mmCIF file of C-alpha atoms and ligand atoms in Angstrom:
data_model
loop_
_atom_site.group_PDB
_atom_site.id
_atom_site.type_symbol
_atom_site.label_atom_id
_atom_site.label_comp_id
_atom_site.label_asym_id
_atom_site.label_seq_id
_atom_site.Cartn_x
_atom_site.Cartn_y
_atom_site.Cartn_z
ATOM 1 C CA MET M 1 109.198 130.030 67.921
ATOM 2 C CA PHE M 2 111.068 126.755 68.352
ATOM 3 C CA LYS M 3 109.440 124.481 70.953
ATOM 4 C CA PHE M 4 111.404 121.646 72.589
ATOM 5 C CA GLU M 5 108.132 120.144 73.919
ATOM 6 C CA ARG M 6 107.327 119.084 70.397
ATOM 7 C CA PHE M 7 110.332 116.801 70.504
ATOM 8 C CA GLY M 8 109.406 114.947 73.705
ATOM 9 C CA LEU M 9 110.858 117.264 76.331
ATOM 10 C CA GLY M 10 107.501 117.250 78.157
ATOM 11 C CA ILE M 11 107.524 113.447 78.404
ATOM 12 C CA PHE M 12 111.146 113.496 79.578
ATOM 13 C CA LYS M 13 110.287 116.007 82.345
ATOM 14 C CA GLY M 14 107.322 113.881 83.459
ATOM 15 C CA MET M 15 109.391 110.690 83.531
ATOM 16 C CA THR M 16 112.089 112.439 85.597
ATOM 17 C CA VAL M 17 109.498 113.275 88.264
ATOM 18 C CA THR M 18 108.113 109.700 88.192
ATOM 19 C CA ILE M 19 111.575 108.105 88.517
ATOM 20 C CA ARG M 20 112.536 110.479 91.336
ATOM 21 C CA HIS M 21 109.424 109.433 93.297
ATOM 22 C CA LEU M 22 110.214 105.722 92.854
ATOM 23 C CA PHE M 23 113.109 106.105 95.302
ATOM 24 C CA ARG M 24 111.311 108.234 97.856
ATOM 25 C CA HIS M 25 109.669 106.887 101.001
ATOM 26 C CA PRO M 26 105.880 106.730 100.767
ATOM 27 C CA THR M 27 103.938 109.641 102.209
ATOM 28 C CA VAL M 28 100.548 107.912 102.173
ATOM 29 C CA SER M 29 99.325 104.612 103.601
ATOM 30 C CA GLN M 30 97.786 101.862 101.484
ATOM 31 C CA TYR M 31 94.342 102.057 103.054
ATOM 32 C CA PRO M 32 92.451 99.804 103.743
ATOM 33 C CA GLU M 33 95.258 97.205 103.767
ATOM 34 C CA GLN M 34 97.438 99.431 105.914
ATOM 35 C CA ARG M 35 95.591 101.046 108.797
ATOM 36 C CA LEU M 36 96.998 103.485 111.296
ATOM 37 C CA ASN M 37 95.682 103.947 114.833
ATOM 38 C CA ILE M 38 93.917 107.250 115.070
ATOM 39 C CA SER M 39 94.581 109.759 117.825
ATOM 40 C CA ARG M 40 93.349 109.000 121.332
ATOM 41 C CA ARG M 41 91.997 112.537 121.347
ATOM 42 C CA THR M 42 89.569 111.778 118.509
ATOM 43 C CA ARG M 43 86.102 112.768 119.593
ATOM 44 C CA GLY M 44 84.108 110.542 117.286
ATOM 45 C CA ASN M 45 81.278 110.689 114.832
ATOM 46 C CA GLU M 46 78.444 108.720 116.400
ATOM 47 C CA LEU M 47 76.993 107.808 119.787
ATOM 48 C CA ILE M 48 77.448 104.691 121.887
ATOM 49 C CA TRP M 49 74.618 104.107 124.311
ATOM 50 C CA SER M 50 74.444 101.698 127.231
ATOM 51 C CA ARG M 51 70.950 100.374 127.879
ATOM 52 C CA GLU M 52 72.061 98.930 131.225
ATOM 53 C CA ARG M 53 73.262 102.249 132.607
ATOM 54 C CA CYS M 54 70.631 104.522 131.081
ATOM 55 C CA THR M 55 67.922 105.648 133.495
ATOM 56 C CA GLY M 56 65.836 107.455 130.893
ATOM 57 C CA CYS M 57 66.428 110.821 132.573
ATOM 58 C CA ALA M 58 66.533 112.539 129.138
ATOM 59 C CA THR M 59 69.292 114.936 130.207
ATOM 60 C CA CYS M 60 71.149 114.077 126.975
ATOM 61 C CA ALA M 61 68.147 114.923 124.809
ATOM 62 C CA LYS M 62 67.729 118.275 126.588
ATOM 63 C CA ALA M 63 71.429 119.071 126.129
ATOM 64 C CA CYS M 64 71.405 118.328 122.402
ATOM 65 C CA PRO M 65 71.350 121.578 120.406
ATOM 66 C CA GLN M 66 70.213 119.695 117.317
ATOM 67 C CA GLY M 67 67.268 117.822 118.776
ATOM 68 C CA ALA M 68 68.872 114.651 117.430
ATOM 69 C CA ILE M 69 68.016 112.428 120.415
ATOM 70 C CA GLU M 70 64.563 111.015 121.005
ATOM 71 C CA ILE M 71 63.743 109.055 124.154
ATOM 72 C CA VAL M 72 60.529 107.316 125.076
ATOM 73 C CA THR M 73 60.171 105.915 128.574
ATOM 74 C CA ALA M 74 57.549 103.899 130.424
ATOM 75 C CA ALA M 75 57.006 104.018 134.184
ATOM 76 C CA ASN M 76 58.007 100.813 135.929
ATOM 77 C CA THR M 77 56.109 101.153 139.202
ATOM 78 C CA ALA M 78 57.120 97.709 140.446
ATOM 79 C CA GLU M 79 60.799 98.697 140.443
ATOM 80 C CA ASN M 80 60.201 102.434 140.974
ATOM 81 C CA LYS M 81 62.052 103.479 137.830
ATOM 82 C CA TYR M 82 61.613 104.294 134.163
ATOM 83 C CA ASN M 83 62.196 101.758 131.433
ATOM 84 C CA VAL M 84 63.575 103.162 128.198
ATOM 85 C CA THR M 85 61.329 101.847 125.437
ATOM 86 C CA LYS M 86 62.966 103.828 122.663
ATOM 87 C CA TYR M 87 66.323 105.557 122.359
ATOM 88 C CA ARG M 88 66.847 106.992 118.924
ATOM 89 C CA VAL M 89 69.565 109.211 117.471
ATOM 90 C CA ASP M 90 69.396 110.797 114.063
ATOM 91 C CA THR M 91 73.092 110.989 113.295
ATOM 92 C CA GLY M 92 72.239 112.925 110.155
ATOM 93 C CA TYR M 93 71.431 115.896 112.415
ATOM 94 C CA CYS M 94 74.199 115.218 114.926
ATOM 95 C CA ILE M 95 77.087 117.673 114.772
ATOM 96 C CA GLN M 96 79.315 115.528 117.030
ATOM 97 C CA CYS M 97 79.536 118.292 119.615
ATOM 98 C CA GLY M 98 79.607 115.771 122.466
ATOM 99 C CA LEU M 99 77.341 117.849 124.727
ATOM 100 C CA CYS M 100 75.025 114.898 125.326
ATOM 101 C CA VAL M 101 77.977 112.756 126.444
ATOM 102 C CA GLU M 102 79.115 115.476 128.837
ATOM 103 C CA ALA M 103 75.590 115.934 130.188
ATOM 104 C CA CYS M 104 74.828 112.281 130.918
ATOM 105 C CA PRO M 105 75.012 111.868 134.707
ATOM 106 C CA TYR M 106 75.142 108.060 134.575
ATOM 107 C CA ASP M 107 78.022 107.374 132.153
ATOM 108 C CA ALA M 108 75.606 105.772 129.735
ATOM 109 C CA LEU M 109 76.635 107.730 126.675
ATOM 110 C CA PHE M 110 79.927 107.842 124.793
ATOM 111 C CA MET M 111 81.173 109.071 121.490
ATOM 112 C CA GLY M 112 82.167 106.353 118.999
ATOM 113 C CA PHE M 113 84.733 106.663 116.256
ATOM 114 C CA SER M 114 83.890 103.942 113.754
ATOM 115 C CA PHE M 115 84.424 106.279 110.827
ATOM 116 C CA GLU M 116 84.196 103.512 108.239
ATOM 117 C CA ARG M 117 80.451 103.022 108.622
ATOM 118 C CA ALA M 118 79.382 105.431 105.900
ATOM 119 C CA LYS M 119 75.845 105.072 104.594
ATOM 120 C CA TYR M 120 74.355 105.608 101.180
ATOM 121 C CA ARG M 121 70.855 106.535 102.340
ATOM 122 C CA ARG M 122 69.767 109.325 104.667
ATOM 123 C CA ALA M 123 67.325 107.010 106.468
ATOM 124 C CA ASP M 124 70.171 104.658 107.442
ATOM 125 C CA LEU M 125 71.720 107.412 109.550
ATOM 126 C CA VAL M 126 68.990 106.982 112.153
ATOM 127 C CA GLN M 127 70.243 104.595 114.832
ATOM 128 C CA GLU M 128 68.010 103.104 117.471
ATOM 129 C CA ASP M 129 68.182 101.081 120.679
ATOM 130 C CA ASP M 130 70.581 98.135 120.511
ATOM 131 C CA ALA M 131 72.088 99.386 117.242
ATOM 132 C CA LEU M 132 73.625 102.067 119.474
ATOM 133 C CA ALA M 133 75.316 99.557 121.757
ATOM 134 C CA GLU M 134 79.068 99.279 121.959
ATOM 135 C CA SER M 135 80.602 96.447 119.899
ATOM 136 C CA PRO M 136 83.984 95.618 118.350
ATOM 137 C CA GLU M 137 82.760 97.445 115.223
ATOM 138 C CA ARG M 138 81.614 100.437 117.289
ATOM 139 C CA PRO M 139 84.234 101.141 119.944
ATOM 140 C CA ALA M 140 83.818 104.075 122.321
ATOM 141 C CA SER M 141 86.253 106.934 121.967
ATOM 142 C CA GLY M 142 88.076 108.489 124.896
ATOM 143 C CA TYR M 143 86.130 111.739 124.591
ATOM 144 C CA PHE M 144 85.132 112.929 128.082
ATOM 145 C CA HIS M 145 86.244 109.537 129.430
ATOM 146 C CA PRO M 146 89.982 109.656 130.175
ATOM 147 C CA ASP M 147 89.834 106.124 131.598
ATOM 148 C CA ILE M 148 88.847 104.831 128.132
ATOM 149 C CA ALA M 149 91.386 107.086 126.381
ATOM 150 C CA ALA M 150 94.179 105.609 128.505
ATOM 151 C CA LYS M 151 93.314 102.113 127.251
ATOM 152 C CA LEU M 152 93.169 102.993 123.558
ATOM 153 C CA PRO M 153 96.150 102.000 121.408
ATOM 154 C CA GLU M 154 98.714 104.702 120.816
ATOM 155 C CA GLN M 155 98.363 106.706 117.674
ATOM 156 C CA THR M 156 100.514 105.486 114.815
ATOM 157 C CA LEU M 157 101.832 107.972 112.312
ATOM 158 C CA LEU M 158 103.070 107.102 108.892
ATOM 159 C CA VAL M 159 106.403 108.737 109.694
ATOM 160 C CA ASP M 160 106.821 106.279 112.635
ATOM 161 C CA LYS M 161 106.155 103.329 110.338
ATOM 162 C CA ILE M 162 108.737 104.576 107.872
ATOM 163 C CA THR M 163 111.339 105.041 110.628
ATOM 164 C CA GLU M 164 110.527 101.528 111.930
ATOM 165 C CA LYS M 165 111.043 100.104 108.436
ATOM 166 C CA ARG M 166 114.349 101.950 108.026
ATOM 167 C CA LYS M 167 115.647 100.559 111.349
ATOM 168 C CA LYS M 168 114.839 96.996 110.256
ATOM 169 C CA GLN M 169 116.744 97.419 106.991
HETATM 170 S S1 SF4 J 1 76.863 114.944 119.861
HETATM 171 FE FE1 SF4 J 1 75.834 116.969 119.984
HETATM 172 S S2 SF4 J 1 74.503 117.049 118.198
HETATM 173 FE FE2 SF4 J 1 75.123 114.924 118.432
HETATM 174 S S3 SF4 J 1 73.447 113.977 119.599
HETATM 175 FE FE3 SF4 J 1 75.012 114.658 121.092
HETATM 176 S S4 SF4 J 1 74.422 116.723 121.710
HETATM 177 FE FE4 SF4 J 1 73.283 116.212 119.839
HETATM 178 S S1 SF4 J 2 71.461 111.389 130.010
HETATM 179 FE FE1 SF4 J 2 72.363 109.338 130.115
HETATM 180 S S2 SF4 J 2 71.092 108.243 131.586
HETATM 181 FE FE2 SF4 J 2 69.941 110.086 130.964
HETATM 182 S S3 SF4 J 2 68.646 109.376 129.225
HETATM 183 FE FE3 SF4 J 2 70.549 110.174 128.363
HETATM 184 S S4 SF4 J 2 71.878 108.355 128.146
HETATM 185 FE FE4 SF4 J 2 70.229 107.824 129.559
#
């Protein structure tokens, strides 16, 4: 049977697809150079803990279905309170359910959405004490905290960026 593919028809078909796509608007962003704001409704993938607000009540640890939170406290009789001497989260076990955040009665726990902090080693997934503090690299998400959600930048979608670009042209 006579086959056109033998005479370059396959290459011609491929080139037609390539050329057609050259004139189309992009459907992906050039990450990491081009970053889009993620949804305000994003729950997050790690915990943000506030040492100042935490009373060491351990409600979060009791609420965690994974047993991912470990708290050690020491009695501070002079000030009639507990000092938290260790607050440790094994994010390798965490399923990001957010139950600990919902359970905390003192607003000391938040979900964080710094999704770019991937680790190569299992041991590096264990976060402890001040490594759990909020920072520009570890912002708190608006999960269970609508006041924070309201302050987060609006979500940007690639389609919005394309429309913006078209308007400028
Ligand atoms: S988000 Fe869920 S699994 Fe993760 S530490 Fe909190 S309660 Fe545990
Ligand atoms: S529930 Fe909140 S205040 Fe209590 S130990 Fe956990 S983070 Fe601290």
